[in-house]
GROMACS .gro file of N, CA, C and O in nm:
model
  276
    1ARG      N    1  -2.876   0.444  -0.531
    1ARG     CA    2  -2.793   0.323  -0.527
    1ARG      C    3  -2.654   0.356  -0.477
    1ARG      O    4  -2.599   0.461  -0.508
    2PHE      N    5  -2.598   0.265  -0.403
    2PHE     CA    6  -2.463   0.279  -0.351
    2PHE      C    7  -2.364   0.230  -0.456
    2PHE      O    8  -2.379   0.120  -0.511
    3PRO      N    9  -2.261   0.309  -0.490
    3PRO     CA   10  -2.167   0.273  -0.597
    3PRO      C   11  -2.065   0.168  -0.554
    3PRO      O   12  -1.947   0.197  -0.536
    4VAL      N   13  -2.110   0.044  -0.540
    4VAL     CA   14  -2.023  -0.064  -0.494
    4VAL      C   15  -1.907  -0.086  -0.591
    4VAL      O   16  -1.793  -0.103  -0.550
    5ARG      N   17  -1.937  -0.084  -0.719
    5ARG     CA   18  -1.832  -0.107  -0.819
    5ARG      C   19  -1.724   0.000  -0.811
    5ARG      O   20  -1.605  -0.030  -0.817
    6GLY      N   21  -1.763   0.125  -0.794
    6GLY     CA   22  -1.667   0.233  -0.783
    6GLY      C   23  -1.580   0.221  -0.659
    6GLY      O   24  -1.459   0.244  -0.664
    7ILE      N   25  -1.642   0.183  -0.548
    7ILE     CA   26  -1.567   0.164  -0.423
    7ILE      C   27  -1.467   0.050  -0.438
    7ILE      O   28  -1.353   0.060  -0.393
    8MET      N   29  -1.509  -0.058  -0.502
    8MET     CA   30  -1.419  -0.172  -0.522
    8MET      C   31  -1.303  -0.134  -0.612
    8MET      O   32  -1.189  -0.173  -0.586
    9LEU      N   33  -1.328  -0.058  -0.717
    9LEU     CA   34  -1.220  -0.014  -0.806
    9LEU      C   35  -1.123   0.079  -0.733
    9LEU      O   36  -1.002   0.071  -0.753
   10LEU      N   37  -1.177   0.165  -0.649
   10LEU     CA   38  -1.093   0.254  -0.571
   10LEU      C   39  -1.004   0.175  -0.475
   10LEU      O   40  -0.884   0.201  -0.463
   11ALA      N   41  -1.061   0.076  -0.407
   11ALA     CA   42  -0.984  -0.007  -0.315
   11ALA      C   43  -0.877  -0.087  -0.388
   11ALA      O   44  -0.762  -0.097  -0.343
   12LEU      N   45  -0.911  -0.140  -0.504
   12LEU     CA   46  -0.814  -0.216  -0.583
   12LEU      C   47  -0.701  -0.125  -0.631
   12LEU      O   48  -0.583  -0.164  -0.626
   13GLY      N   49  -0.734  -0.005  -0.674
   13GLY     CA   50  -0.631   0.089  -0.717
   13GLY      C   51  -0.540   0.129  -0.602
   13GLY      O   52  -0.418   0.142  -0.620
   14PHE      N   53  -0.597   0.146  -0.484
   14PHE     CA   54  -0.517   0.183  -0.368
   14PHE      C   55  -0.423   0.069  -0.329
   14PHE      O   56  -0.305   0.092  -0.298
   15MET      N   57  -0.471  -0.055  -0.333
   15MET     CA   58  -0.384  -0.169  -0.303
   15MET      C   59  -0.274  -0.181  -0.408
   15MET      O   60  -0.160  -0.215  -0.376
   16GLY      N   61  -0.307  -0.152  -0.534
   16GLY     CA   62  -0.205  -0.153  -0.638
   16GLY      C   63  -0.099  -0.047  -0.616
   16GLY      O   64   0.020  -0.071  -0.635
   17PHE      N   65  -0.142   0.071  -0.571
   17PHE     CA   66  -0.048   0.179  -0.541
   17PHE      C   67   0.045   0.138  -0.427
   17PHE      O   68   0.167   0.158  -0.435
   18LYS      N   69  -0.010   0.080  -0.322
   18LYS     CA   70   0.073   0.035  -0.211
   18LYS      C   71   0.171  -0.073  -0.258
   18LYS      O   72   0.287  -0.074  -0.218
   19ALA      N   73   0.124  -0.163  -0.343
   19ALA     CA   74   0.210  -0.269  -0.393
   19ALA      C   75   0.325  -0.211  -0.475
   19ALA      O   76   0.440  -0.256  -0.462
   20LEU      N   77   0.297  -0.112  -0.557
   20LEU     CA   78   0.404  -0.048  -0.634
   20LEU      C   79   0.506   0.019  -0.543
   20LEU      O   80   0.627   0.009  -0.566
   21LEU      N   81   0.459   0.086  -0.440
   21LEU     CA   82   0.551   0.149  -0.344
   21LEU      C   83   0.637   0.044  -0.275
   21LEU      O   84   0.758   0.062  -0.262
   22MET      N   85   0.575  -0.065  -0.230
   22MET     CA   86   0.651  -0.171  -0.163
   22MET      C   87   0.754  -0.233  -0.256
   22MET      O   88   0.868  -0.258  -0.217
   23ALA      N   89   0.714  -0.257  -0.380
   23ALA     CA   90   0.805  -0.319  -0.476
   23ALA      C   91   0.919  -0.225  -0.511
   23ALA      O   92   1.034  -0.268  -0.525
   24HIS      N   93   0.891  -0.099  -0.525
   24HIS     CA   94   0.993   0.000  -0.562
   24HIS      C   95   1.090   0.027  -0.447
   24HIS      O   96   1.211   0.027  -0.467
   25LEU      N   97   1.037   0.051  -0.328
   25LEU     CA   98   1.121   0.087  -0.214
   25LEU      C   99   1.186  -0.034  -0.148
   25LEU      O  100   1.291  -0.022  -0.087
   26GLY      N  101   1.122  -0.147  -0.156
   26GLY     CA  102   1.164  -0.264  -0.080
   26GLY      C  103   1.086  -0.267   0.051
   26GLY      O  104   1.044  -0.163   0.102
   27PHE      N  105   1.066  -0.385   0.106
   27PHE     CA  106   0.982  -0.399   0.224
   27PHE      C  107   1.041  -0.329   0.346
   27PHE      O  108   0.968  -0.270   0.425
   28GLY      N  109   1.172  -0.335   0.363
   28GLY     CA  110   1.234  -0.273   0.480
   28GLY      C  111   1.214  -0.123   0.485
   28GLY      O  112   1.171  -0.068   0.587
   29ILE      N  113   1.243  -0.055   0.375
   29ILE     CA  114   1.228   0.091   0.370
   29ILE      C  115   1.081   0.128   0.382
   29ILE      O  116   1.045   0.223   0.452
   30TYR      N  117   0.994   0.053   0.315
   30TYR     CA  118   0.851   0.081   0.321
   30TYR      C  119   0.801   0.072   0.466
   30TYR      O  120   0.731   0.161   0.513
   31LEU      N  121   0.839  -0.034   0.535
   31LEU     CA  122   0.795  -0.050   0.674
   31LEU      C  123   0.852   0.058   0.764
   31LEU      O  124   0.785   0.105   0.856
   32ASP      N  125   0.976   0.100   0.739
   32ASP     CA  126   1.035   0.211   0.816
   32ASP      C  127   0.953   0.338   0.799
   32ASP      O  128   0.929   0.411   0.895
   33ARG      N  129   0.911   0.365   0.678
   33ARG     CA  130   0.832   0.486   0.653
   33ARG      C  131   0.694   0.479   0.717
   33ARG      O  132   0.645   0.578   0.768
   34VAL      N  133   0.634   0.361   0.716
   34VAL     CA  134   0.505   0.345   0.782
   34VAL      C  135   0.522   0.363   0.933
   34VAL      O  136   0.439   0.427   0.998
   35GLU      N  137   0.630   0.311   0.989
   35GLU     CA  138   0.657   0.329   1.132
   35GLU      C  139   0.676   0.477   1.166
   35GLU      O  140   0.632   0.523   1.271
   36ASN      N  141   0.743   0.551   1.079
   36ASN     CA  142   0.760   0.695   1.101
   36ASN      C  143   0.625   0.767   1.100
   36ASN      O  144   0.604   0.861   1.176
   37LEU      N  145   0.535   0.723   1.014
   37LEU     CA  146   0.401   0.781   1.012
   37LEU      C  147   0.329   0.754   1.144
   37LEU      O  148   0.256   0.840   1.194
   38GLN      N  149   0.350   0.637   1.201
   38GLN     CA  150   0.284   0.602   1.327
   38GLN      C  151   0.327   0.692   1.442
   38GLN      O  152   0.254   0.710   1.538
   39LYS      N  153   0.446   0.749   1.432
   39LYS     CA  154   0.499   0.836   1.537
   39LYS      C  155   0.449   0.979   1.524
   39LYS      O  156   0.472   1.059   1.613
   40GLY      N  157   0.384   1.012   1.413
   40GLY     CA  158   0.340   1.148   1.387
   40GLY      C  159   0.208   1.182   1.454
   40GLY      O  160   0.162   1.115   1.547
   41GLY      N  161   0.149   1.289   1.404
   41GLY     CA  162   0.021   1.336   1.455
   41GLY      C  163  -0.094   1.246   1.413
   41GLY      O  164  -0.074   1.139   1.355
   42MET      N  165  -0.214   1.293   1.439
   42MET     CA  166  -0.332   1.213   1.413
   42MET      C  167  -0.347   1.180   1.264
   42MET      O  168  -0.381   1.067   1.228
   43VAL      N  169  -0.320   1.276   1.177
   43VAL     CA  170  -0.334   1.253   1.033
   43VAL      C  171  -0.230   1.152   0.986
   43VAL      O  172  -0.260   1.061   0.907
   44GLU      N  173  -0.106   1.166   1.035
   44GLU     CA  174  -0.001   1.072   0.997
   44GLU      C  175  -0.033   0.932   1.047
   44GLU      O  176  -0.008   0.833   0.977
   45GLN      N  177  -0.087   0.921   1.167
   45GLN     CA  178  -0.124   0.791   1.221
   45GLN      C  179  -0.235   0.726   1.139
   45GLN      O  180  -0.234   0.606   1.116
   46ALA      N  181  -0.330   0.807   1.093
   46ALA     CA  182  -0.436   0.755   1.006
   46ALA      C  183  -0.375   0.706   0.875
   46ALA      O  184  -0.414   0.601   0.822
   47GLY      N  185  -0.279   0.781   0.822
   47GLY     CA  186  -0.209   0.738   0.701
   47GLY      C  187  -0.135   0.607   0.721
   47GLY      O  188  -0.131   0.522   0.633
   48ALA      N  189  -0.075   0.591   0.840
   48ALA     CA  190  -0.003   0.467   0.870
   48ALA      C  191  -0.098   0.349   0.871
   48ALA      O  192  -0.064   0.240   0.824
   49VAL      N  193  -0.218   0.369   0.924
   49VAL     CA  194  -0.317   0.260   0.925
   49VAL      C  195  -0.354   0.223   0.782
   49VAL      O  196  -0.361   0.104   0.746
   50LEU      N  197  -0.376   0.323   0.698
   50LEU     CA  198  -0.414   0.296   0.559
   50LEU      C  199  -0.300   0.235   0.479
   50LEU      O  200  -0.322   0.153   0.390
   51MET      N  201  -0.176   0.277   0.508
   51MET     CA  202  -0.061   0.230   0.431
   51MET      C  203   0.002   0.103   0.487
   51MET      O  204   0.098   0.052   0.429
   52ALA      N  205  -0.049   0.052   0.598
   52ALA     CA  206   0.005  -0.072   0.654
   52ALA      C  207  -0.008  -0.184   0.552
   52ALA      O  208  -0.112  -0.197   0.486
   53PRO      N  209   0.097  -0.262   0.536
   53PRO     CA  210   0.091  -0.370   0.437
   53PRO      C  211  -0.011  -0.477   0.476
   53PRO      O  212  -0.022  -0.513   0.592
   54GLU      N  213  -0.085  -0.522   0.379
   54GLU     CA  214  -0.177  -0.633   0.399
   54GLU      C  215  -0.140  -0.741   0.298
   54GLU      O  216  -0.064  -0.715   0.205
   55PRO      N  217  -0.188  -0.864   0.316
   55PRO     CA  218  -0.143  -0.975   0.233
   55PRO      C  219  -0.157  -0.954   0.082
   55PRO      O  220  -0.069  -0.993   0.005
   56VAL      N  221  -0.264  -0.892   0.037
   56VAL     CA  222  -0.285  -0.874  -0.107
   56VAL      C  223  -0.178  -0.781  -0.165
   56VAL      O  224  -0.117  -0.811  -0.268
   57SER      N  225  -0.152  -0.669  -0.099
   57SER     CA  226  -0.050  -0.575  -0.148
   57SER      C  227   0.088  -0.638  -0.143
   57SER      O  228   0.170  -0.616  -0.232
   58GLN      N  229   0.116  -0.715  -0.039
   58GLN     CA  230   0.246  -0.781  -0.030
   58GLN      C  231   0.264  -0.882  -0.143
   58GLN      O  232   0.371  -0.889  -0.203
   59LEU      N  233   0.161  -0.958  -0.173
   59LEU     CA  234   0.169  -1.054  -0.282
   59LEU      C  235   0.190  -0.984  -0.416
   59LEU      O  236   0.276  -1.025  -0.495
   60LEU      N  237   0.117  -0.876  -0.439
   60LEU     CA  238   0.134  -0.800  -0.562
   60LEU      C  239   0.275  -0.741  -0.571
   60LEU      O  240   0.336  -0.740  -0.677
   61ALA      N  241   0.328  -0.693  -0.458
   61ALA     CA  242   0.462  -0.634  -0.457
   61ALA      C  243   0.568  -0.737  -0.494
   61ALA      O  244   0.660  -0.708  -0.570
   62VAL      N  245   0.553  -0.857  -0.441
   62VAL     CA  246   0.648  -0.963  -0.474
   62VAL      C  247   0.643  -0.994  -0.623
   62VAL      O  248   0.747  -1.017  -0.687
   63GLN      N  249   0.523  -0.993  -0.681
   63GLN     CA  250   0.508  -1.022  -0.823
   63GLN      C  251   0.561  -0.908  -0.910
   63GLN      O  252   0.613  -0.932  -1.020
   64LEU      N  253   0.549  -0.783  -0.863
   64LEU     CA  254   0.593  -0.667  -0.941
   64LEU      C  255   0.743  -0.641  -0.931
   64LEU      O  256   0.801  -0.580  -1.020
   65ARG      N  257   0.804  -0.680  -0.821
   65ARG     CA  258   0.943  -0.646  -0.794
   65ARG      C  259   1.039  -0.677  -0.910
   65ARG      O  260   1.121  -0.592  -0.944
   66PRO      N  261   1.033  -0.793  -0.974
   66PRO     CA  262   1.128  -0.820  -1.083
   66PRO      C  263   1.115  -0.723  -1.202
   66PRO      O  264   1.211  -0.700  -1.273
   67TYR      N  265   0.999  -0.667  -1.220
   67TYR     CA  266   0.977  -0.579  -1.335
   67TYR      C  267   1.024  -0.436  -1.310
   67TYR      O  268   1.034  -0.357  -1.402
   68LEU      N  269   1.050  -0.402  -1.184
   68LEU     CA  270   1.090  -0.266  -1.151
   68LEU      C  271   1.240  -0.246  -1.141
   68LEU      O  272   1.287  -0.138  -1.115
   69LYS      N  273   1.315  -0.351  -1.160
   69LYS     CA  274   1.461  -0.340  -1.151
   69LYS      C  275   1.522  -0.298  -1.281
   69LYS      O  276   1.476  -0.311  -1.386
   0.00000   0.00000   0.00000
């Protein structure tokens, strides 16, 4: 059997991690760092693709931001 539940939990945890980073750093700094990754080598570019903000992480970051101040 394919561990669908485990994959979903991993994806949710990763989106939560990205949301925490966005909320902590702020969107401007976060996007600057992702852009710097895009300028790097192949591994850094792959990281930039994974760390690119998507709507779910952005929504979570907006909700978390007041609690991190």
